[in-house]
Amino acid sequence: MIEIKDLNKSFNHKKVLDGLNLTAETGKITVIIGRSGEGKSVLIKHIIGLLKPDSGQILLDGKDITKLTEDEWTFVLKRFGMLFQGAALFDSMTVAENVGFALTEHMNLPASKVRSVVTEKLRRVGLVDTEEMMPSELSGGMKKRVGLARAIVMDPEIVIFDEPTTGLDPVMSDSIADLMIETQRAQQTTYIAITHDITLTYKVADYVAMLHEGRIIAYDTVDGIKKNDNPIVRQFLEGRAQGPLKVY
Amino acid sequence: MKSEFFENIGKSAMEFINTTGRMSIMLGHAALYAVTPPFKLRNTFKQMEYVGVKSLFVVILTGAFTGAVLAMQGYDALKRAGLESMVGPTVALSMARELGPVLTGLMVAGRAGSAMATEIGTMRVTEQIDALYTMAVNPVKYLVSPRLVASILMLPLLTIVSDFVGVLGGYLVSIKLLAINPGVYIGRTIDFVDADDIFYGLIKSLVFGCIIAINACYQGFYAQGGAEGVGRCATKAVVLSCVLILISDYILTSIMFGS
Ligand SMILES: Nc1ncnc2c1ncn2[C@@H]1O[C@H](COP(=O)(O)OP(=O)(O)OP(=O)(O)O)[C@@H](O)[C@H]1O
Ligand SMILES: [Mg+2]
């Protein structure tokens, strides 16, 4: 379980996270929604230690991970996997080298073993015979799939998704949603995703949290959030330009 | 108006101090990681090849023409004092002590340095460096250390090449165009050039290699703002490397040849 307690973060006097509280349940998919620029990426970068908060705690199984040293993080990070917004594949490496990267870096495995794990994970995300391709030869949707395979290659307990469907067509988005559900069910992994894709949210989420002005203003199951009567939440879910949320 | 002017100067000074500080810290870390196992030998060899291949051609070209020009200009000046026979040593000493290492440094900064900055800057803005971190791989150890080691090792090699083709260029001009006796040219060169002259030049090139790698990596690491930011970081890396090479050349020269 990941508990975020009273998290604060400012950049150049601009408050991005303002006393944020949130819990991500073990073995569930928690989806954090919110408008562009609300600080969703900033939030997940705190969870994985890429940013340090000004104040507040992030408890992983009861232990505060915001105060860890660099060496301690090395161990904690092995429990995490992350899929980046643009997939962030290493463009000097083949697909197979990308997916197997953590294995070759951290495990003393023979090359044949690495290859079989890589092939298995690629098959899991619906890619066959792509091992020797370079990232520049892949479409956006394929990149996301490779990114997902890379994120789950070490069988992490927690996987974080930064906008898994942004920039993909609806059909490809739906297939990514299916993959998220499938891979999560297989291992009972904890998934945390941030997105502004409502279709994805309704399809995959066990819990939905809405981020607005640095706080979580709604937290509920999918059915619960659909009935939420906060006008801000309503406007966002219905995707209307008119309402309390202003368009700049 | 006036206060704004001084404010800007102050800001630039602060930024300069900040940058040098953070760059030194990165250099310290990279050096430390370079000597702690597990070693990234494969990455290091790849980078050595990269630095060498990227720069070899321009280094040969600039070295040869510089040697040739030195011979012409040297001959012109030395003839007035009746010292035509000293053209050989003049070319060789200038190349070994100064122009070999400095020209090589400037050329490598322009070719390999800018390419390194672009590569790492691209990795930064496309979150590949964050991805390394999330996979529990230290980005400084993985990216910076191999480039630092490769650059420090390759610069002296390239400098030797530059020295050699420089002397060769000078020789050809002297023999073919200026009609200096080949025996005299080579004899004088051997008489007047010590191993120390070459050695000190190579020491300089080690320092230049370090400057080029750390500048390129640092600028790339802190690149921001998409493709445009990557371009900017490469320019910064090259300009700063060149300036630092020339400044440190002066300092090193006054230490090594001063007394
Ligand atoms: N390193 C940083 N330095 C300064 N400001 C930052 C930094 N990172 C993020 N911000 C600011 O924090 C705010 C939130 O950014 P963030 O990237 O988290 O938004 P987001 O919700 O992920 O948006 P999007 O959906 O567009 O990705 C933005 O206003 C951004 O300018
Ligand atoms: Mg974002």
Coordinates of C-alpha atoms and ligand atoms in Angstrom, one line a residue, chain A residues 37 39-42 44 85 162-163 194 196, ligand 2:
Chain A
G37 CA -0.6 21.1 -15.9
G39 CA 0.8 18.4 -11.4
K40 CA 0.0 14.8 -12.2
S41 CA 3.5 14.0 -13.5
V42 CA 4.9 15.9 -10.6
I44 CA 4.1 10.4 -9.7
Q85 CA 4.5 9.4 -21.2
D162 CA 2.3 8.4 -17.0
E163 CA -0.6 8.9 -19.5
I194 CA -2.4 9.2 -14.4
H196 CA -7.0 12.6 -18.7
Ligands
MG2 MG 2.3 14.9 -17.4

